[in-house]
PDB file of C-alpha atoms in Angstrom:
ATOM      1  CA  MET N 118      -7.805  37.733 -18.388  1.00 47.00           C
ATOM      2  CA  ALA N 119      -9.029  38.762 -14.939  1.00 45.00           C
ATOM      3  CA  ILE N 120      -9.856  36.490 -12.037  1.00 52.00           C
ATOM      4  CA  THR N 121     -12.690  37.416  -9.723  1.00 44.00           C
ATOM      5  CA  SER N 122     -13.924  35.399  -6.761  1.00 46.00           C
ATOM      6  CA  SER N 123     -15.311  36.111  -3.345  1.00 43.00           C
ATOM      7  CA  ASN N 124     -12.631  33.727  -2.085  1.00 42.00           C
ATOM      8  CA  ALA N 125      -9.836  35.072  -4.253  1.00 43.00           C
ATOM      9  CA  ASP N 126      -6.433  35.750  -2.762  1.00 41.00           C
ATOM     10  CA  PRO N 127      -5.158  39.195  -3.815  1.00 37.00           C
ATOM     11  CA  ALA N 128      -1.796  37.597  -4.510  1.00 38.00           C
ATOM     12  CA  LEU N 129      -3.384  35.525  -7.285  1.00 44.00           C
ATOM     13  CA  LEU N 130      -3.025  37.637 -10.393  1.00 41.00           C
ATOM     14  CA  ALA N 131      -3.763  37.098 -14.044  1.00 42.00           C
ATOM     15  CA  PRO N 132      -0.668  37.057 -16.301  1.00 41.00           C
ATOM     16  CA  ASP N 133      -0.951  40.681 -17.374  1.00 39.00           C
ATOM     17  CA  ALA N 134      -1.390  41.867 -13.794  1.00 38.00           C
ATOM     18  CA  ALA N 135       1.489  39.740 -12.559  1.00 39.00           C
ATOM     19  CA  ALA N 136       3.749  41.161 -15.223  1.00 39.00           C
ATOM     20  CA  SER N 137       2.933  44.711 -14.155  1.00 38.00           C
ATOM     21  CA  THR N 138       4.192  44.240 -10.587  1.00 38.00           C
ATOM     22  CA  ASN N 139       7.654  43.915  -9.166  1.00 45.00           C
ATOM     23  CA  ALA N 140       6.545  41.542  -6.424  1.00 45.00           C
ATOM     24  CA  GLY N 141       8.934  38.820  -5.362  1.00 44.00           C
ATOM     25  CA  PRO N 142       6.894  35.596  -5.855  1.00 50.00           C
ATOM     26  CA  ALA N 143       7.513  33.730  -9.090  1.00 59.00           C
ATOM     27  CA  PHE N 144       4.801  33.748 -11.739  1.00 72.00           C
ATOM     28  CA  SER N 145       2.217  31.000 -11.412  1.00 81.00           C
ATOM     29  CA  PRO N 146       0.492  29.610 -14.538  1.00 90.00           C
ATOM     30  CA  LEU N 147      -3.127  30.673 -14.846  1.00 92.00           C
ATOM     31  CA  TYR N 148      -4.537  27.168 -14.400  1.00 90.00           C
ATOM     32  CA  GLN N 149      -2.553  26.858 -11.144  1.00 91.00           C
ATOM     33  CA  GLN N 150      -4.145  30.081  -9.924  1.00 92.00           C
ATOM     34  CA  ILE N 151      -7.584  28.669 -10.755  1.00 92.00           C
ATOM     35  CA  LYS N 152      -6.683  25.437  -8.974  1.00 91.00           C
ATOM     36  CA  THR N 153      -5.751  27.455  -5.879  1.00 90.00           C
ATOM     37  CA  LEU N 154      -9.074  29.299  -5.972  1.00 93.00           C
ATOM     38  CA  ILE N 155     -10.996  26.012  -6.265  1.00 92.00           C
ATOM     39  CA  LEU N 156      -8.977  24.608  -3.366  1.00 88.00           C
ATOM     40  CA  GLN N 157      -9.933  27.636  -1.291  1.00 88.00           C
ATOM     41  CA  SER N 158     -13.598  26.874  -1.935  1.00 89.00           C
ATOM     42  CA  LEU N 159     -13.079  23.223  -0.997  1.00 87.00           C
ATOM     43  CA  GLN N 160     -11.293  24.179   2.194  1.00 81.00           C
ATOM     44  CA  SER N 161     -13.955  26.710   3.182  1.00 81.00           C
ATOM     45  CA  GLY N 162     -16.660  24.081   2.741  1.00 80.00           C
ATOM     46  CA  GLU N 163     -18.436  25.825  -0.121  1.00 88.00           C
ATOM     47  CA  TRP N 164     -18.761  22.362  -1.695  1.00 88.00           C
ATOM     48  CA  LYS N 165     -18.994  19.471   0.746  1.00 82.00           C
ATOM     49  CA  PRO N 166     -17.516  15.964   0.271  1.00 82.00           C
ATOM     50  CA  GLY N 167     -19.720  14.034  -2.125  1.00 83.00           C
ATOM     51  CA  GLU N 168     -21.332  17.165  -3.596  1.00 87.00           C
ATOM     52  CA  ALA N 169     -21.008  18.278  -7.196  1.00 91.00           C
ATOM     53  CA  ILE N 170     -18.898  21.343  -7.908  1.00 92.00           C
ATOM     54  CA  PRO N 171     -20.045  23.834 -10.571  1.00 93.00           C
ATOM     55  CA  SER N 172     -19.553  22.868 -14.205  1.00 92.00           C
ATOM     56  CA  GLU N 173     -16.433  23.879 -16.102  1.00 92.00           C
ATOM     57  CA  MET N 174     -18.544  26.439 -17.967  1.00 92.00           C
ATOM     58  CA  ASP N 175     -19.841  27.963 -14.728  1.00 92.00           C
ATOM     59  CA  LEU N 176     -16.373  28.046 -13.167  1.00 94.00           C
ATOM     60  CA  ALA N 177     -14.937  29.599 -16.320  1.00 93.00           C
ATOM     61  CA  ALA N 178     -17.568  32.339 -16.100  1.00 93.00           C
ATOM     62  CA  ARG N 179     -16.970  32.810 -12.389  1.00 93.00           C
ATOM     63  CA  PHE N 180     -13.212  33.253 -12.790  1.00 93.00           C
ATOM     64  CA  ARG N 181     -13.412  34.859 -16.256  1.00 93.00           C
ATOM     65  CA  VAL N 182     -11.051  32.364 -17.875  1.00 93.00           C
ATOM     66  CA  SER N 183     -11.420  29.762 -20.598  1.00 93.00           C
ATOM     67  CA  GLN N 184     -12.979  26.356 -20.028  1.00 93.00           C
ATOM     68  CA  GLY N 185      -9.679  24.812 -21.073  1.00 93.00           C
ATOM     69  CA  THR N 186      -7.930  26.571 -18.192  1.00 94.00           C
ATOM     70  CA  VAL N 187     -10.561  25.335 -15.741  1.00 94.00           C
ATOM     71  CA  ARG N 188     -10.350  21.827 -17.190  1.00 93.00           C
ATOM     72  CA  LYS N 189      -6.589  21.710 -16.655  1.00 94.00           C
ATOM     73  CA  ALA N 190      -6.998  22.845 -13.048  1.00 93.00           C
ATOM     74  CA  ILE N 191      -9.643  20.191 -12.414  1.00 93.00           C
ATOM     75  CA  ASP N 192      -7.487  17.540 -14.102  1.00 92.00           C
ATOM     76  CA  GLU N 193      -4.806  18.180 -11.480  1.00 90.00           C
ATOM     77  CA  LEU N 194      -7.310  18.106  -8.636  1.00 90.00           C
ATOM     78  CA  ALA N 195      -8.660  14.790  -9.945  1.00 87.00           C
ATOM     79  CA  ALA N 196      -5.137  13.362 -10.220  1.00 85.00           C
ATOM     80  CA  GLU N 197      -4.639  14.292  -6.553  1.00 81.00           C
ATOM     81  CA  ASN N 198      -7.912  12.526  -5.593  1.00 80.00           C
ATOM     82  CA  LEU N 199      -9.477  15.778  -4.385  1.00 85.00           C
ATOM     83  CA  VAL N 200     -12.331  15.622  -6.898  1.00 88.00           C
ATOM     84  CA  VAL N 201     -13.858  12.793  -8.925  1.00 88.00           C
ATOM     85  CA  ARG N 202     -15.134  13.029 -12.487  1.00 89.00           C
ATOM     86  CA  ARG N 203     -18.266  11.004 -13.304  1.00 87.00           C
ATOM     87  CA  GLN N 204     -19.103  10.520 -16.936  1.00 87.00           C
ATOM     88  CA  GLY N 205     -22.289  12.363 -17.835  1.00 85.00           C
ATOM     89  CA  LYS N 206     -22.856  13.574 -14.260  1.00 88.00           C
ATOM     90  CA  GLY N 207     -20.145  16.131 -13.566  1.00 89.00           C
ATOM     91  CA  THR N 208     -17.322  16.552 -11.078  1.00 92.00           C
ATOM     92  CA  PHE N 209     -17.762  15.819  -7.382  1.00 89.00           C
ATOM     93  CA  VAL N 210     -15.776  16.498  -4.238  1.00 87.00           C
ATOM     94  CA  ALA N 211     -14.038  13.246  -3.347  1.00 82.00           C
ATOM     95  CA  THR N 212     -15.162  11.585  -0.129  1.00 79.00           C
ATOM     96  CA  HIS N 213     -13.904   8.712   1.999  1.00 72.00           C
ATOM     97  CA  ALA N 214     -17.515   7.536   2.294  1.00 64.00           C
ATOM     98  CA  GLU N 215     -17.431   6.091  -1.227  1.00 54.00           C
ATOM     99  CA  GLN N 216     -16.867   2.344  -1.299  1.00 47.00           C
ATOM    100  CA  HIS N 217     -13.968   2.377  -3.744  1.00 43.00           C
ATOM    101  CA  VAL N 218     -11.923   4.872  -1.705  1.00 46.00           C
ATOM    102  CA  GLN N 219     -12.705   3.711   1.825  1.00 44.00           C
ATOM    103  CA  TYR N 220      -9.334   1.967   2.007  1.00 50.00           C
ATOM    104  CA  ARG N 221      -7.378   4.566   0.066  1.00 59.00           C
ATOM    105  CA  PHE N 222      -4.778   4.989   2.828  1.00 65.00           C
ATOM    106  CA  LEU N 223      -4.837   1.382   4.041  1.00 68.00           C
ATOM    107  CA  LYS N 224      -2.397  -0.685   1.995  1.00 71.00           C
ATOM    108  CA  LEU N 225      -2.713  -3.930   3.964  1.00 78.00           C
ATOM    109  CA  MET N 226      -4.195  -6.611   1.722  1.00 79.00           C
ATOM    110  CA  PRO N 227      -5.242 -10.203   2.475  1.00 82.00           C
ATOM    111  CA  ASP N 228      -3.028 -12.915   1.003  1.00 79.00           C
ATOM    112  CA  THR N 229      -6.116 -14.417  -0.623  1.00 78.00           C
ATOM    113  CA  GLY N 230      -8.917 -12.358  -2.156  1.00 67.00           C
ATOM    114  CA  ASP N 231      -9.125  -8.596  -1.643  1.00 66.00           C
ATOM    115  CA  THR N 232     -10.478  -6.064   0.833  1.00 65.00           C
ATOM    116  CA  SER N 233     -14.005  -6.387  -0.524  1.00 63.00           C
ATOM    117  CA  SER N 234     -14.004 -10.177  -0.251  1.00 65.00           C
ATOM    118  CA  GLU N 235     -12.955 -10.185   3.409  1.00 69.00           C
ATOM    119  CA  GLY N 236     -15.594  -7.624   4.310  1.00 69.00           C
ATOM    120  CA  PRO N 237     -15.412  -4.596   6.597  1.00 74.00           C
ATOM    121  CA  ALA N 238     -13.234  -4.688   9.685  1.00 81.00           C
ATOM    122  CA  ASP N 239     -14.683  -5.348  13.120  1.00 88.00           C
ATOM    123  CA  ARG N 240     -13.459  -2.500  15.331  1.00 89.00           C
ATOM    124  CA  HIS N 241     -12.792  -2.821  19.047  1.00 93.00           C
ATOM    125  CA  ILE N 242     -12.034   0.391  20.938  1.00 94.00           C
ATOM    126  CA  ILE N 243      -9.584  -0.329  23.739  1.00 95.00           C
ATOM    127  CA  ASP N 244      -9.093   3.211  24.994  1.00 93.00           C
ATOM    128  CA  CYS N 245     -10.170   6.741  24.094  1.00 94.00           C
ATOM    129  CA  LYS N 246      -9.059   9.690  26.190  1.00 95.00           C
ATOM    130  CA  ARG N 247      -8.094  13.343  26.066  1.00 95.00           C
ATOM    131  CA  LEU N 248      -4.679  14.420  27.270  1.00 95.00           C
ATOM    132  CA  ARG N 249      -1.953  16.981  26.800  1.00 96.00           C
ATOM    133  CA  ALA N 250       0.176  16.265  23.747  1.00 95.00           C
ATOM    134  CA  PRO N 251       3.648  14.850  24.453  1.00 95.00           C
ATOM    135  CA  ALA N 252       6.439  16.622  22.568  1.00 95.00           C
ATOM    136  CA  ASP N 253       6.738  14.037  19.754  1.00 95.00           C
ATOM    137  CA  ILE N 254       2.977  13.975  19.123  1.00 96.00           C
ATOM    138  CA  ALA N 255       2.733  17.771  19.170  1.00 96.00           C
ATOM    139  CA  ARG N 256       5.613  18.036  16.728  1.00 96.00           C
ATOM    140  CA  ALA N 257       4.019  15.574  14.288  1.00 96.00           C
ATOM    141  CA  LEU N 258       0.712  17.477  14.405  1.00 96.00           C
ATOM    142  CA  SER N 259       2.311  20.952  14.231  1.00 96.00           C
ATOM    143  CA  MET N 260       0.963  21.757  17.679  1.00 96.00           C
ATOM    144  CA  ARG N 261       2.538  23.089  20.836  1.00 94.00           C
ATOM    145  CA  SER N 262       3.654  20.619  23.468  1.00 92.00           C
ATOM    146  CA  GLY N 263       0.901  20.387  26.051  1.00 92.00           C
ATOM    147  CA  ASP N 264      -1.939  21.259  23.678  1.00 95.00           C
ATOM    148  CA  GLY N 265      -5.005  19.042  23.971  1.00 96.00           C
ATOM    149  CA  VAL N 266      -5.208  15.887  21.852  1.00 97.00           C
ATOM    150  CA  LEU N 267      -7.545  12.919  21.612  1.00 96.00           C
ATOM    151  CA  GLN N 268      -5.791   9.554  21.851  1.00 96.00           C
ATOM    152  CA  LEU N 269      -7.486   6.415  20.593  1.00 96.00           C
ATOM    153  CA  ARG N 270      -6.331   2.787  20.709  1.00 96.00           C
ATOM    154  CA  ARG N 271      -8.249   0.158  18.771  1.00 94.00           C
ATOM    155  CA  VAL N 272      -7.933  -3.279  17.177  1.00 96.00           C
ATOM    156  CA  LEU N 273      -9.229  -4.013  13.680  1.00 91.00           C
ATOM    157  CA  ALA N 274     -10.198  -7.632  13.012  1.00 92.00           C
ATOM    158  CA  PHE N 275     -10.904  -9.157   9.616  1.00 88.00           C
ATOM    159  CA  GLN N 276     -13.053 -12.287   9.453  1.00 86.00           C
ATOM    160  CA  GLY N 277     -12.644 -12.709  13.190  1.00 90.00           C
ATOM    161  CA  THR N 278      -8.840 -12.407  13.195  1.00 91.00           C
ATOM    162  CA  PRO N 279      -7.311  -9.389  14.987  1.00 95.00           C
ATOM    163  CA  THR N 280      -5.056  -7.930  12.326  1.00 93.00           C
ATOM    164  CA  ILE N 281      -4.219  -4.282  13.089  1.00 94.00           C
ATOM    165  CA  LEU N 282      -3.454  -2.578  16.394  1.00 96.00           C
ATOM    166  CA  GLU N 283      -3.663   1.207  16.056  1.00 95.00           C
ATOM    167  CA  ASP N 284      -2.843   4.188  18.233  1.00 97.00           C
ATOM    168  CA  VAL N 285      -4.360   7.401  16.837  1.00 96.00           C
ATOM    169  CA  TRP N 286      -3.819  10.988  17.962  1.00 97.00           C
ATOM    170  CA  LEU N 287      -6.079  13.844  16.828  1.00 97.00           C
ATOM    171  CA  PRO N 288      -5.878  17.564  17.675  1.00 96.00           C
ATOM    172  CA  GLY N 289      -8.459  18.284  20.358  1.00 95.00           C
ATOM    173  CA  GLY N 290      -9.996  21.441  18.876  1.00 94.00           C
ATOM    174  CA  PRO N 291     -11.267  20.184  15.496  1.00 94.00           C
ATOM    175  CA  PHE N 292     -12.513  16.924  17.056  1.00 94.00           C
ATOM    176  CA  LYS N 293     -14.288  18.316  20.099  1.00 92.00           C
ATOM    177  CA  GLY N 294     -17.139  15.969  20.988  1.00 91.00           C
ATOM    178  CA  LEU N 295     -15.632  12.832  19.437  1.00 93.00           C
ATOM    179  CA  THR N 296     -16.099   9.937  21.875  1.00 92.00           C
ATOM    180  CA  ALA N 297     -15.410   6.214  22.049  1.00 90.00           C
ATOM    181  CA  GLU N 298     -19.164   5.603  21.847  1.00 90.00           C
ATOM    182  CA  ARG N 299     -19.465   7.580  18.605  1.00 91.00           C
ATOM    183  CA  LEU N 300     -16.486   5.779  17.113  1.00 89.00           C
ATOM    184  CA  SER N 301     -17.930   2.395  18.094  1.00 87.00           C
ATOM    185  CA  THR N 302     -21.421   3.007  16.739  1.00 87.00           C
ATOM    186  CA  TYR N 303     -20.437   4.647  13.433  1.00 86.00           C
ATOM    187  CA  ARG N 304     -20.505   1.918  10.802  1.00 80.00           C
ATOM    188  CA  GLY N 305     -18.608   3.684   8.017  1.00 80.00           C
ATOM    189  CA  PRO N 306     -14.867   4.404   7.753  1.00 83.00           C
ATOM    190  CA  MET N 307     -13.365   6.720  10.360  1.00 88.00           C
ATOM    191  CA  TYR N 308     -12.342   9.316   7.764  1.00 88.00           C
ATOM    192  CA  ALA N 309     -15.947   9.538   6.547  1.00 86.00           C
ATOM    193  CA  LEU N 310     -17.017  10.276  10.129  1.00 90.00           C
ATOM    194  CA  PHE N 311     -14.413  13.042  10.273  1.00 91.00           C
ATOM    195  CA  GLU N 312     -15.875  14.535   7.079  1.00 88.00           C
ATOM    196  CA  THR N 313     -19.550  14.379   7.917  1.00 85.00           C
ATOM    197  CA  GLU N 314     -19.516  15.316  11.606  1.00 88.00           C
ATOM    198  CA  PHE N 315     -16.368  17.387  12.055  1.00 91.00           C
ATOM    199  CA  GLY N 316     -15.803  18.950   8.641  1.00 87.00           C
ATOM    200  CA  VAL N 317     -12.270  17.563   8.380  1.00 90.00           C
ATOM    201  CA  ARG N 318     -11.266  15.860   5.135  1.00 88.00           C
ATOM    202  CA  MET N 319      -8.006  13.937   4.939  1.00 89.00           C
ATOM    203  CA  VAL N 320      -6.602  14.562   1.468  1.00 87.00           C
ATOM    204  CA  ARG N 321      -3.185  12.908   1.623  1.00 88.00           C
ATOM    205  CA  ALA N 322      -0.931  10.950   3.956  1.00 90.00           C
ATOM    206  CA  GLU N 323       2.712  10.118   4.520  1.00 92.00           C
ATOM    207  CA  GLU N 324       3.882   6.818   5.976  1.00 92.00           C
ATOM    208  CA  LYS N 325       7.021   5.374   7.531  1.00 94.00           C
ATOM    209  CA  ILE N 326       7.279   1.581   7.610  1.00 93.00           C
ATOM    210  CA  ARG N 327       9.648  -0.691   9.496  1.00 95.00           C
ATOM    211  CA  ALA N 328       9.701  -4.310  10.661  1.00 95.00           C
ATOM    212  CA  ILE N 329       9.508  -5.078  14.383  1.00 96.00           C
ATOM    213  CA  ALA N 330       8.916  -8.056  16.658  1.00 97.00           C
ATOM    214  CA  ALA N 331       5.725  -8.220  18.708  1.00 96.00           C
ATOM    215  CA  ASP N 332       6.199  -7.413  22.393  1.00 97.00           C
ATOM    216  CA  ALA N 333       4.025  -8.988  25.077  1.00 97.00           C
ATOM    217  CA  ALA N 334       1.322  -6.289  24.978  1.00 96.00           C
ATOM    218  CA  SER N 335       0.888  -6.170  21.194  1.00 96.00           C
ATOM    219  CA  ALA N 336       1.151  -9.964  20.935  1.00 97.00           C
ATOM    220  CA  ALA N 337      -1.752 -10.372  23.360  1.00 97.00           C
ATOM    221  CA  LEU N 338      -3.964  -7.870  21.529  1.00 97.00           C
ATOM    222  CA  LEU N 339      -3.192  -9.321  18.088  1.00 96.00           C
ATOM    223  CA  ASP N 340      -3.300 -12.951  19.261  1.00 96.00           C
ATOM    224  CA  VAL N 341       0.193 -13.793  17.989  1.00 96.00           C
ATOM    225  CA  PRO N 342       3.274 -15.191  19.753  1.00 96.00           C
ATOM    226  CA  VAL N 343       5.722 -12.805  21.363  1.00 97.00           C
ATOM    227  CA  GLY N 344       8.417 -12.080  18.777  1.00 96.00           C
ATOM    228  CA  GLU N 345       6.050 -12.507  15.800  1.00 95.00           C
ATOM    229  CA  PRO N 346       7.108 -10.286  12.851  1.00 95.00           C
ATOM    230  CA  LEU N 347       4.894  -7.216  12.521  1.00 95.00           C
ATOM    231  CA  LEU N 348       4.887  -4.187  10.263  1.00 93.00           C
ATOM    232  CA  SER N 349       5.101  -0.911  12.160  1.00 96.00           C
ATOM    233  CA  VAL N 350       3.396   1.805  10.090  1.00 94.00           C
ATOM    234  CA  GLU N 351       3.410   5.448  11.181  1.00 95.00           C
ATOM    235  CA  ARG N 352       1.050   7.655   9.187  1.00 93.00           C
ATOM    236  CA  ILE N 353       0.474  11.392   9.269  1.00 96.00           C
ATOM    237  CA  ALA N 354      -2.718  12.404   7.448  1.00 94.00           C
ATOM    238  CA  TYR N 355      -3.219  15.943   6.169  1.00 94.00           C
ATOM    239  CA  THR N 356      -6.188  18.069   5.279  1.00 91.00           C
ATOM    240  CA  TYR N 357      -6.048  20.984   2.830  1.00 88.00           C
ATOM    241  CA  ASN N 358      -3.000  23.263   2.858  1.00 84.00           C
ATOM    242  CA  ASP N 359      -0.841  20.418   4.191  1.00 90.00           C
ATOM    243  CA  LEU N 360      -2.216  20.817   7.703  1.00 93.00           C
ATOM    244  CA  PRO N 361      -1.556  17.625   9.724  1.00 96.00           C
ATOM    245  CA  MET N 362      -4.744  16.410  11.399  1.00 96.00           C
ATOM    246  CA  GLU N 363      -3.949  12.851  12.467  1.00 96.00           C
ATOM    247  CA  LEU N 364      -1.006  10.791  13.662  1.00 97.00           C
ATOM    248  CA  ARG N 365      -1.601   7.046  13.438  1.00 95.00           C
ATOM    249  CA  ARG N 366       0.809   4.332  14.549  1.00 96.00           C
ATOM    250  CA  GLY N 367      -0.248   0.852  13.547  1.00 94.00           C
ATOM    251  CA  LEU N 368       1.096  -2.656  14.015  1.00 96.00           C
ATOM    252  CA  TYR N 369       0.069  -5.003  11.187  1.00 94.00           C
ATOM    253  CA  ARG N 370       0.073  -8.800  11.210  1.00 93.00           C
ATOM    254  CA  THR N 371       1.883 -10.270   8.235  1.00 88.00           C
ATOM    255  CA  ASP N 372       0.977 -13.954   8.512  1.00 88.00           C
ATOM    256  CA  THR N 373      -2.344 -13.511   6.681  1.00 84.00           C
ATOM    257  CA  HIS N 374      -1.851 -10.090   5.037  1.00 85.00           C
ATOM    258  CA  HIS N 375       0.764  -8.170   3.080  1.00 85.00           C
ATOM    259  CA  TYR N 376       1.483  -4.502   2.401  1.00 85.00           C
ATOM    260  CA  LYS N 377       0.733  -3.544  -1.214  1.00 81.00           C
ATOM    261  CA  ASN N 378       1.620  -0.224  -2.821  1.00 77.00           C
ATOM    262  CA  GLU N 379       1.126   0.602  -6.487  1.00 73.00           C
ATOM    263  CA  LEU N 380       3.910   2.711  -7.978  1.00 70.00           C
ATOM    264  CA  SER N 381       3.583   4.800 -11.118  1.00 62.00           C
TER     265      SER N 381
END
């Protein structure tokens, strides 16, 4: 079977073509090659977040493979939360704007009820400025030390209680034009703003969690006593091709909330 696409990588070969070369890379199953081609289209913005992608039949015709091969590729993309299947409607590019995924990366849950019952967070921007990236921030974002970054500090309050203190760093280039005013007036989740206005979609994240005691500054912003136990959560969020696009360091109150992670 041959694979043809305007976005195709010449290194992506059908099984017979791969077998005829002496190239070094190991053979990749056909459905993985199709998955890579679909990812290229997602990354290039051919299909935007929230939009439907072509049907399995259309994609099979486009890449000249079977529908079963396309289905297996899409199954993996769905398992990775990159696309969403909707019964009777088709397959859509996943988006952080959808209600059920708005808190996909936020694992802090109220001790009573759930995130929907406590309502959306009230967001207070404390600081938003552009600066040259310190070495540790540049390293986390795969940038050079001294490159431009946007630094944001904000407090998230639930039902009137300040609950999360966050410091966020974003690479300056992709987020040119992002201001404190825009962040304050946008009513949806921050990652949805990144998608719709800056064309950056966060597809996965890694976190490091440790317990700390609140110092004077964080205690004042979170309205807790100095020494109060807090969760320190450092998150790096990635867009396609494992490109880091955000470093977020948060301090979470634990007197009214807990960290919940589902393992499978």
